[in-house]
PDB file of C-alpha atoms in Angstrom:
ATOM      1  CA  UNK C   1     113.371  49.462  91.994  1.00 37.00           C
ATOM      2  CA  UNK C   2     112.983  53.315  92.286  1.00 36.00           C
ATOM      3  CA  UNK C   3     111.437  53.247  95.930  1.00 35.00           C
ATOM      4  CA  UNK C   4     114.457  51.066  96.648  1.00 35.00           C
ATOM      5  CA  UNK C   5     117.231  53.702  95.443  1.00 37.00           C
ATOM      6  CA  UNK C   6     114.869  56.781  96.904  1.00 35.00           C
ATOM      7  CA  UNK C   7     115.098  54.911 100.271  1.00 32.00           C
ATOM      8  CA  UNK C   8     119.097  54.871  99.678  1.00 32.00           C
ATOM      9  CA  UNK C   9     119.327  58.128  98.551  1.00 34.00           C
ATOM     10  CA  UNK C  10     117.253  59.785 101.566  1.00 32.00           C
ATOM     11  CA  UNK C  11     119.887  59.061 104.239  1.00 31.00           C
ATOM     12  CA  UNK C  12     122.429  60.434 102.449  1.00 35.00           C
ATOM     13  CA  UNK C  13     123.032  64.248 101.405  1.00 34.00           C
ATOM     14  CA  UNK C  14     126.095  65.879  99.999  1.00 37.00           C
ATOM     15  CA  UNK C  15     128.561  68.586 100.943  1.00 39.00           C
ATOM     16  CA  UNK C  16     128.926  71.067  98.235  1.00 42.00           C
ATOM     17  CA  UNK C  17     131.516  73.393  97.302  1.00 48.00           C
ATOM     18  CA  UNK C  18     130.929  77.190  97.369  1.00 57.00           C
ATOM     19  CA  UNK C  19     129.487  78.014  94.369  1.00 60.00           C
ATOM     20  CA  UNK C  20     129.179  81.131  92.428  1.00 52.00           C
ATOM     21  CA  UNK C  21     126.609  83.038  92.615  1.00 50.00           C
ATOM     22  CA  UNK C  22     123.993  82.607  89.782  1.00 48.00           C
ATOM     23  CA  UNK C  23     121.279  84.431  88.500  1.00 51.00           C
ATOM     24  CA  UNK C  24     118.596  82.601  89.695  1.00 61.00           C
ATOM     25  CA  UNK C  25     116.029  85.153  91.542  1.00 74.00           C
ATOM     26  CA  UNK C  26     118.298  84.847  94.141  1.00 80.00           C
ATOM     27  CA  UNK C  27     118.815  81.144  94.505  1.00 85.00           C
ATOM     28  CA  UNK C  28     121.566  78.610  92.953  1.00 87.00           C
ATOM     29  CA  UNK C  29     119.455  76.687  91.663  1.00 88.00           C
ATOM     30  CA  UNK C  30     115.438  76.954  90.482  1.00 89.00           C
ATOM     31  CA  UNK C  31     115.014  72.971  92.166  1.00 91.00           C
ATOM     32  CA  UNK C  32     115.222  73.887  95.352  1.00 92.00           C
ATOM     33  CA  UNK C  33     112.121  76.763  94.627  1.00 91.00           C
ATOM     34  CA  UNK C  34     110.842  73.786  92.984  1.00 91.00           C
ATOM     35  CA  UNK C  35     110.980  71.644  95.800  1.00 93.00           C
ATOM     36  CA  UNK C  36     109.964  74.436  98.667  1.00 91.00           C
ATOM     37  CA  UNK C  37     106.515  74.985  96.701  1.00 87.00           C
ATOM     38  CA  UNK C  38     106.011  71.272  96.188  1.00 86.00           C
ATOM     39  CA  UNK C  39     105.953  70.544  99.927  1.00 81.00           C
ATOM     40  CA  UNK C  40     104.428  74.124 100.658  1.00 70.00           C
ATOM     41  CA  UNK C  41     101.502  72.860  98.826  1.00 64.00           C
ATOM     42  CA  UNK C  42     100.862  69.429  99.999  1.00 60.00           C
ATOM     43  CA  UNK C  43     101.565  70.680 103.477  1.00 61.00           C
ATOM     44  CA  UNK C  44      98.659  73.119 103.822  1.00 56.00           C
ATOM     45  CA  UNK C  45      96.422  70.904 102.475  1.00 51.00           C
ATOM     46  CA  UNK C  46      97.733  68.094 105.283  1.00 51.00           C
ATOM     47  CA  UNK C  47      98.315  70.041 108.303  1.00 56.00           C
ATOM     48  CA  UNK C  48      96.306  72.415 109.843  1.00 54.00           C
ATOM     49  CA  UNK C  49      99.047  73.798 112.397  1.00 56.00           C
ATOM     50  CA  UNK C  50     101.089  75.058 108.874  1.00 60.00           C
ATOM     51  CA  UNK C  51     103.605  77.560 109.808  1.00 74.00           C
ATOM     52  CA  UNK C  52     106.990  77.526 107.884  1.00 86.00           C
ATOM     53  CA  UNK C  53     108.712  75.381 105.646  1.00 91.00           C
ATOM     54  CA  UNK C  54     112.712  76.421 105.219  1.00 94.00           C
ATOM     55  CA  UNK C  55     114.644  74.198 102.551  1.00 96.00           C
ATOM     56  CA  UNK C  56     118.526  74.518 103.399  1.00 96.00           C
ATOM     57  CA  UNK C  57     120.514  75.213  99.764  1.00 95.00           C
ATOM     58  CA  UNK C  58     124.334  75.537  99.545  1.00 94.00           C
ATOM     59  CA  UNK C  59     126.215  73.793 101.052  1.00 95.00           C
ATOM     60  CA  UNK C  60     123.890  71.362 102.595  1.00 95.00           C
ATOM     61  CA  UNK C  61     121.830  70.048  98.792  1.00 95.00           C
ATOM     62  CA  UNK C  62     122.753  67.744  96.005  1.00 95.00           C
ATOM     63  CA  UNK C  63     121.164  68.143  92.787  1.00 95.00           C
ATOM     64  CA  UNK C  64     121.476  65.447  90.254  1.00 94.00           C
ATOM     65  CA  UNK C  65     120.361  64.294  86.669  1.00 92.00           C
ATOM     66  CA  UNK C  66     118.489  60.924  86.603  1.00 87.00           C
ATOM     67  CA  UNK C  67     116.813  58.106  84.290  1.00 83.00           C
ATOM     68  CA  UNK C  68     113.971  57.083  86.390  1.00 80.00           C
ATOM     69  CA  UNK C  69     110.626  57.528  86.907  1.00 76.00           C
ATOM     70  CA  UNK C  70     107.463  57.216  89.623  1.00 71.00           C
ATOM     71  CA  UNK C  71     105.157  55.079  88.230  1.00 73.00           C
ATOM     72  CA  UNK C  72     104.695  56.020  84.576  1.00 79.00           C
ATOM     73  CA  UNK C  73     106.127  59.323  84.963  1.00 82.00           C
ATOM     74  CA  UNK C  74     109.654  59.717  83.683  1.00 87.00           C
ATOM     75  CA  UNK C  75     111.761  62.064  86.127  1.00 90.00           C
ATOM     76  CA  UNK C  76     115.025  63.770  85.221  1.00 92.00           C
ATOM     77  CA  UNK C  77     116.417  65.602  88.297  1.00 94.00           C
ATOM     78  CA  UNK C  78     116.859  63.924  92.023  1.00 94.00           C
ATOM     79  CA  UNK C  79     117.192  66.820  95.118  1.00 95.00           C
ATOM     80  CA  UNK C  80     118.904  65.689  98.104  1.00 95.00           C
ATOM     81  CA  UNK C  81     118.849  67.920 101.104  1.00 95.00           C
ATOM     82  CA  UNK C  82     117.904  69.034 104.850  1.00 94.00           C
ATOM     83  CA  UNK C  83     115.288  71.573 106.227  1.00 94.00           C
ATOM     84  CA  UNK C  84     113.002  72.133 108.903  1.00 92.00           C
ATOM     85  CA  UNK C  85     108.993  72.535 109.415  1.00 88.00           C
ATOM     86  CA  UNK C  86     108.187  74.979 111.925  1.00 84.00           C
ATOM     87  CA  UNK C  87     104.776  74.843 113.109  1.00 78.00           C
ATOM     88  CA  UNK C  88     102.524  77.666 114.700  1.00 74.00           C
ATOM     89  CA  UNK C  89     102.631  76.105 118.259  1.00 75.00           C
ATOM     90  CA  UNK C  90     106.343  76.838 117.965  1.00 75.00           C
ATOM     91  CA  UNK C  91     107.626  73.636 117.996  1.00 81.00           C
ATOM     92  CA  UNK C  92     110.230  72.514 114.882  1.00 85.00           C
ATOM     93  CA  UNK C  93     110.968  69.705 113.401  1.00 88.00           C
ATOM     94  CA  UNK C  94     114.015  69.425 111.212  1.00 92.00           C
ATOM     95  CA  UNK C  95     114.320  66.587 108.446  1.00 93.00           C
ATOM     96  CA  UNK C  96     116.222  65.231 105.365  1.00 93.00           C
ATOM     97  CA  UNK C  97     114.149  65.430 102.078  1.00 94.00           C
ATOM     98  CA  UNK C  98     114.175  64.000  98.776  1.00 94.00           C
ATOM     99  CA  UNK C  99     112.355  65.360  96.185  1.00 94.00           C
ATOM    100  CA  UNK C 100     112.040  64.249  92.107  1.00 93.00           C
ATOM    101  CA  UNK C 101     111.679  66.908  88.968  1.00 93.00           C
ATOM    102  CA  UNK C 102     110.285  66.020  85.593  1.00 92.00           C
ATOM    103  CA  UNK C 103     112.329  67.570  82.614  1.00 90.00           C
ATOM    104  CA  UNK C 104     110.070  70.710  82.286  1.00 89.00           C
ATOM    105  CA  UNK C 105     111.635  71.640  86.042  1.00 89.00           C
ATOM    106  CA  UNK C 106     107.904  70.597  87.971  1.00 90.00           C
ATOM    107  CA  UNK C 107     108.515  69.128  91.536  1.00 91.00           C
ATOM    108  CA  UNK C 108     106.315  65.264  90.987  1.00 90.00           C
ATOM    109  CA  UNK C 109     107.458  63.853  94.850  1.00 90.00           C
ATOM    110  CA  UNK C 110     108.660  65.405  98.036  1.00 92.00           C
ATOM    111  CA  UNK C 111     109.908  62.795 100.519  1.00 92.00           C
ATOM    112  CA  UNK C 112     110.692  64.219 104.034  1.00 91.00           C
ATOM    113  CA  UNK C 113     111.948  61.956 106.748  1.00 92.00           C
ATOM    114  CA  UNK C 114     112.350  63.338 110.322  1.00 91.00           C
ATOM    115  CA  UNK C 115     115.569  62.713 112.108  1.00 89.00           C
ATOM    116  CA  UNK C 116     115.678  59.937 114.328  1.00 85.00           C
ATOM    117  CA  UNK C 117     117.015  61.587 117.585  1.00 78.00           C
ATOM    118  CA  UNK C 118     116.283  58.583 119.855  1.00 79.00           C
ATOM    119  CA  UNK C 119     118.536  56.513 117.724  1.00 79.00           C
ATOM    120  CA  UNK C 120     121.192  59.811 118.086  1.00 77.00           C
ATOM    121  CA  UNK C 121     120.358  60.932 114.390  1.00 83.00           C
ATOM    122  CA  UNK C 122     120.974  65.014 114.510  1.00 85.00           C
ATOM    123  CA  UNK C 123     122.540  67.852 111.919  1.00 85.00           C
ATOM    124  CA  UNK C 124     125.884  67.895 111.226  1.00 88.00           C
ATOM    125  CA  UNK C 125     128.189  70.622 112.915  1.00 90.00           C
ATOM    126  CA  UNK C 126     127.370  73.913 112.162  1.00 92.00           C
ATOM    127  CA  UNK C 127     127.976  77.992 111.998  1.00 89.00           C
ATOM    128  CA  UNK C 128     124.495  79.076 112.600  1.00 90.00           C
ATOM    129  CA  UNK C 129     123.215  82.502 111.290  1.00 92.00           C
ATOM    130  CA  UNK C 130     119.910  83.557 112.258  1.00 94.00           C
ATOM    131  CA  UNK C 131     117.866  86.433 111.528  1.00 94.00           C
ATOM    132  CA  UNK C 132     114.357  87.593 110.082  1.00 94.00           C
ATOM    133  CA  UNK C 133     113.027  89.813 106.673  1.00 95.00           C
ATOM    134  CA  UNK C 134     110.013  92.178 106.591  1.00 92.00           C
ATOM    135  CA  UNK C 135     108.923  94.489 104.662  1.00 90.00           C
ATOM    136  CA  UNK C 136     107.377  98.625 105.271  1.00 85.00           C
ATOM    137  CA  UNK C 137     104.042  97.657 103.322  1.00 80.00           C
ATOM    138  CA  UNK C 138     101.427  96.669 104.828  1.00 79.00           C
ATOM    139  CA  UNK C 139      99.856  93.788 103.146  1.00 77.00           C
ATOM    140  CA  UNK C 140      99.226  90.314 102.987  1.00 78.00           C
ATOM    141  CA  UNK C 141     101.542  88.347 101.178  1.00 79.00           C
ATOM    142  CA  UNK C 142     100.147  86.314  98.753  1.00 79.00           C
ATOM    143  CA  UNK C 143      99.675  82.238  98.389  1.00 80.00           C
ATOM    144  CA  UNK C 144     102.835  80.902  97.192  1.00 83.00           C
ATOM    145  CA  UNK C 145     105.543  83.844  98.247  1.00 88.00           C
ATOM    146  CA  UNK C 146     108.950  82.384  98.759  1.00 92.00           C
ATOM    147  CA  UNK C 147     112.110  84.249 100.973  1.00 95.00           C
ATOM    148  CA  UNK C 148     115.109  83.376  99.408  1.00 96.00           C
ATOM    149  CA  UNK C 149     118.320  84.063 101.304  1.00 97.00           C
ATOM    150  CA  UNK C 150     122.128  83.776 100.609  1.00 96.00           C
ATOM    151  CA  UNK C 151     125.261  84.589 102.510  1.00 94.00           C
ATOM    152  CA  UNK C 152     127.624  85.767 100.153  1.00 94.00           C
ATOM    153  CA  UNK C 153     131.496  85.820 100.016  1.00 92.00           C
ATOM    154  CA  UNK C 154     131.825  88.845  98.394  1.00 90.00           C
ATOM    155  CA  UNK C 155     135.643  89.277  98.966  1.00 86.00           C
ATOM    156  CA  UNK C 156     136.386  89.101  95.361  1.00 79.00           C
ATOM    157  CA  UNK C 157     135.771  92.081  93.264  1.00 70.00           C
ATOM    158  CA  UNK C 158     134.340  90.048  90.069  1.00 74.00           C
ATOM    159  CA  UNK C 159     132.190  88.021  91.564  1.00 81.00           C
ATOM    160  CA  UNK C 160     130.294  86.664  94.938  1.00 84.00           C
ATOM    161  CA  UNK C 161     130.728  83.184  96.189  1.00 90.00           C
ATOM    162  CA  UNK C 162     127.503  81.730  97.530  1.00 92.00           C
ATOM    163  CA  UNK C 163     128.375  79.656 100.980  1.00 93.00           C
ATOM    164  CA  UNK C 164     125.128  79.766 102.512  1.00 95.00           C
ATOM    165  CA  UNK C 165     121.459  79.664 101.254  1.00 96.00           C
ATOM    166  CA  UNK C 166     117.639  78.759 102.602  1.00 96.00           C
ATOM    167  CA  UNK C 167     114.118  79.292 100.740  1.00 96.00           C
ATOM    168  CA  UNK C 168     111.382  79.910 103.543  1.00 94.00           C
ATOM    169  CA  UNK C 169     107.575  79.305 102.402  1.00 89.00           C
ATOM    170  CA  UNK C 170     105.514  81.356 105.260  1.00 79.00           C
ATOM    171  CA  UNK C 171     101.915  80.505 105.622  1.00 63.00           C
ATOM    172  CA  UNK C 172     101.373  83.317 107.925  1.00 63.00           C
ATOM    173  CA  UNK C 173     104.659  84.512 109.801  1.00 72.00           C
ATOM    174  CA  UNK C 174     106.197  88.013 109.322  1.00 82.00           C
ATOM    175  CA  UNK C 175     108.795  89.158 110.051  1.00 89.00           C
ATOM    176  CA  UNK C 176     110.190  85.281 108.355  1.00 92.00           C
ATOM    177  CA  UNK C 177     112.766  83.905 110.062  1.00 92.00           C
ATOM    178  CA  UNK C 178     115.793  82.070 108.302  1.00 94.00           C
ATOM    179  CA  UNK C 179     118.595  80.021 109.046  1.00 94.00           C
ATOM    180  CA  UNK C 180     121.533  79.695 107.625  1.00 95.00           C
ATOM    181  CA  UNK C 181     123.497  76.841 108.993  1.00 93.00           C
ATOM    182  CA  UNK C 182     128.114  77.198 107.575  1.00 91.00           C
ATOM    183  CA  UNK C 183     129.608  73.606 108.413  1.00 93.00           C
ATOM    184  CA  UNK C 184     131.507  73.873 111.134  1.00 91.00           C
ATOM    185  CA  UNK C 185     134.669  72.849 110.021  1.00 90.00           C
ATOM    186  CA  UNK C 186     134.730  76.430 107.415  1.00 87.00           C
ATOM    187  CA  UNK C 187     136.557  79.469 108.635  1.00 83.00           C
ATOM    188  CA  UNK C 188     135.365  82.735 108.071  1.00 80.00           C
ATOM    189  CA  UNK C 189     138.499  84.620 108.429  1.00 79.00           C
ATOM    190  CA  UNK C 190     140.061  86.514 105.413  1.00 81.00           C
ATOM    191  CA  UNK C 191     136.210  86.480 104.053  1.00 86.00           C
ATOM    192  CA  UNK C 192     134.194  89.958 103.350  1.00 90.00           C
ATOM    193  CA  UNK C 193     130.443  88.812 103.952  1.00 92.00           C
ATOM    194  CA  UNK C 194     127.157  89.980 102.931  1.00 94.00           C
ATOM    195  CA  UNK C 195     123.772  88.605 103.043  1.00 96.00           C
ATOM    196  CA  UNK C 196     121.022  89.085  99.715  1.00 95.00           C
ATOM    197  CA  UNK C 197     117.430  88.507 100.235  1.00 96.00           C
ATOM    198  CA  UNK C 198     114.266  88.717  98.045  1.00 95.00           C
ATOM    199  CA  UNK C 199     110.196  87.786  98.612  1.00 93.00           C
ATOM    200  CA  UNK C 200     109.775  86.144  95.213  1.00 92.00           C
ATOM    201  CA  UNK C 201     106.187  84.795  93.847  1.00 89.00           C
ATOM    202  CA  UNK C 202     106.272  82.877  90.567  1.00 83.00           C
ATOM    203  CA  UNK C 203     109.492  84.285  89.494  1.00 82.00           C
ATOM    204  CA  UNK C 204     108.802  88.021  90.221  1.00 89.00           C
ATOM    205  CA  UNK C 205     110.656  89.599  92.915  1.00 92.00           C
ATOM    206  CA  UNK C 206     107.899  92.023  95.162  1.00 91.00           C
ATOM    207  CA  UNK C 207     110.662  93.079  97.964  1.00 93.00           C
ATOM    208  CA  UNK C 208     114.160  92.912  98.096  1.00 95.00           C
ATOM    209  CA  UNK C 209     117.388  93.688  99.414  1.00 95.00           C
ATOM    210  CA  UNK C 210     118.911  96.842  97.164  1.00 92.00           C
ATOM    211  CA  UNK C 211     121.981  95.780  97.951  1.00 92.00           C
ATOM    212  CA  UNK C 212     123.848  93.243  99.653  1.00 92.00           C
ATOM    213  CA  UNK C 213     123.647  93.433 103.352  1.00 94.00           C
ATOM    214  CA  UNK C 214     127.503  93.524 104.274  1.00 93.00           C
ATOM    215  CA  UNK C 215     127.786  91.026 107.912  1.00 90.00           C
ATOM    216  CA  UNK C 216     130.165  91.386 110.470  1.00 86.00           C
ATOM    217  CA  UNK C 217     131.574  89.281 113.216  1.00 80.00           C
ATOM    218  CA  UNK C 218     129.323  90.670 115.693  1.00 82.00           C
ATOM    219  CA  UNK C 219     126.215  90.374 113.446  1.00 84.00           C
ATOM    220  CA  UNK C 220     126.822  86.410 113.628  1.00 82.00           C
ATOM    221  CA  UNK C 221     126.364  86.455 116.972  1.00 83.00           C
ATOM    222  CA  UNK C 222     123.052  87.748 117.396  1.00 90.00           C
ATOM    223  CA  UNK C 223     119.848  87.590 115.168  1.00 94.00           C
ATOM    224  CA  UNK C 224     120.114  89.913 112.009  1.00 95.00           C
ATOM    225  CA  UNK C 225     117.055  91.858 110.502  1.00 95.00           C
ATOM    226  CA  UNK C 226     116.115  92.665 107.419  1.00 96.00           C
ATOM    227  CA  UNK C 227     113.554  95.280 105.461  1.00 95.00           C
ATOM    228  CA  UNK C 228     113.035  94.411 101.956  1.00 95.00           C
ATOM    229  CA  UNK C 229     112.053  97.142  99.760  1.00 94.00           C
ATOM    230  CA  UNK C 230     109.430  96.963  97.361  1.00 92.00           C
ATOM    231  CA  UNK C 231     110.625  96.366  93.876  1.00 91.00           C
ATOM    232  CA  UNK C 232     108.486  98.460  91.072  1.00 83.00           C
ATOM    233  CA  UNK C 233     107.172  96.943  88.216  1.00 72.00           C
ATOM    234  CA  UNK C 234     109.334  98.660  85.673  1.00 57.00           C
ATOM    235  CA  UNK C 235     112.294  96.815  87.505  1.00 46.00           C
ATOM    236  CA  UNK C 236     110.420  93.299  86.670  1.00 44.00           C
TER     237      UNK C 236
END
């Protein structure tokens, strides 16, 4: 009965509102990290070829509580999205995912299913932003080091608005490239933008943007770069 609802559920994601941005390491919500290391894992150990893995957040997932389970194992939290593998050859290959938490917040199933562009299957509409984050040190990044990025409203003086977000898992690729796709029905007039960004590993931020990158009209139309700056340990 479960395969038959996941099967449902796969061709379908949702729309959300802009959200508020939430303490989160610099992501709405800890189930798409969740998701982005459950595929990073099972990926390298399929595919040779491994390059990049970019889960789309805001607006493009849903995120909802469940009663079901896979197999014997009870699951609590459903993730309905979009994102893209990009492979070292250079060739990409975007897809709609669904992916099943347990209730301590660990990623049991990632389903992705390529679109079906012969049949006309393609992304919805969309703003694109593109761009790319390094960082001065020179090192390897560790096993397991997530980008999180999010373009931020920040027009209000309280608080930012989140309307755009993407976690990248790298196997070897710096500068990472991101994404971040606005539906293309939104207007951006009358909104003050900025774009956060962080390398996180196991909830510990190593580089970072010190402050919000504030975006212009003319940065949208070209690729935008970022350095991260290493955070010290005191700051963790």
């Amino acid at each position: 009965m479960y395969l038959h609802k996941l099967a449902t559920v796969l061709l379908a994601f949702g729309l959300a509102a802009p959200a508020l941005a939430r303490d989160e390491g610099g992501i709405s919500s800890l189930a798409i990290s969740r998701c982005a290391g459950k595929v990073g894992i099972d990926t390298r150990q399929s595919d040779a070829a491994f390059g990049l893995i970019a889960l789309d957040g805001i607006p493009w997932v849903t995120i909802e509580r469940t009663e079901e389970s896979v197999g014997t194992q009870p699951i609590t939290t459903t993730v309905t999205g979009m994102g893209a593998f990009h492979r070292r050859n250079g060739t990409s290959i975007p897809f709609r995912f669904t992916c099943v938490l347990d209730a301590r917040g660990e990623a049991l199933m990632f389903h992705a299913s390529p679109l079906m562009r012969n049949l006309g299957d393609s992304l919805p509409p969309a703003t694109v932003v593109v761009g790319s984050a390094s960082y001065p040190e020179r090192m390897v990044l560790p096993k397991g080091v997530e980008l999180r990025v999010q373009l931020l409203d920040i027009g209000k003086p309280s608080t930012a608005q989140v309307i755009a977000e993407q976690v990248v898992r790298s196997g070897w690729q710096v500068p990472i490239p991101f994404t971040l796709r606005l539906p293309k029905d939104w207007s951006l007039e009358d909104r003050k933008l900025a774009i956060a960004a962080r390398l996180v590993l196991a909830h510990r931020s190593l580089f970072e943007l010190t402050e919000p990158r504030p975006i212009t009209a003319a940065d949208l139309r070209k690729p935008i770069e970022l350095t991260l700056e290493k955070v010290e340990s005191s700051n963790h």
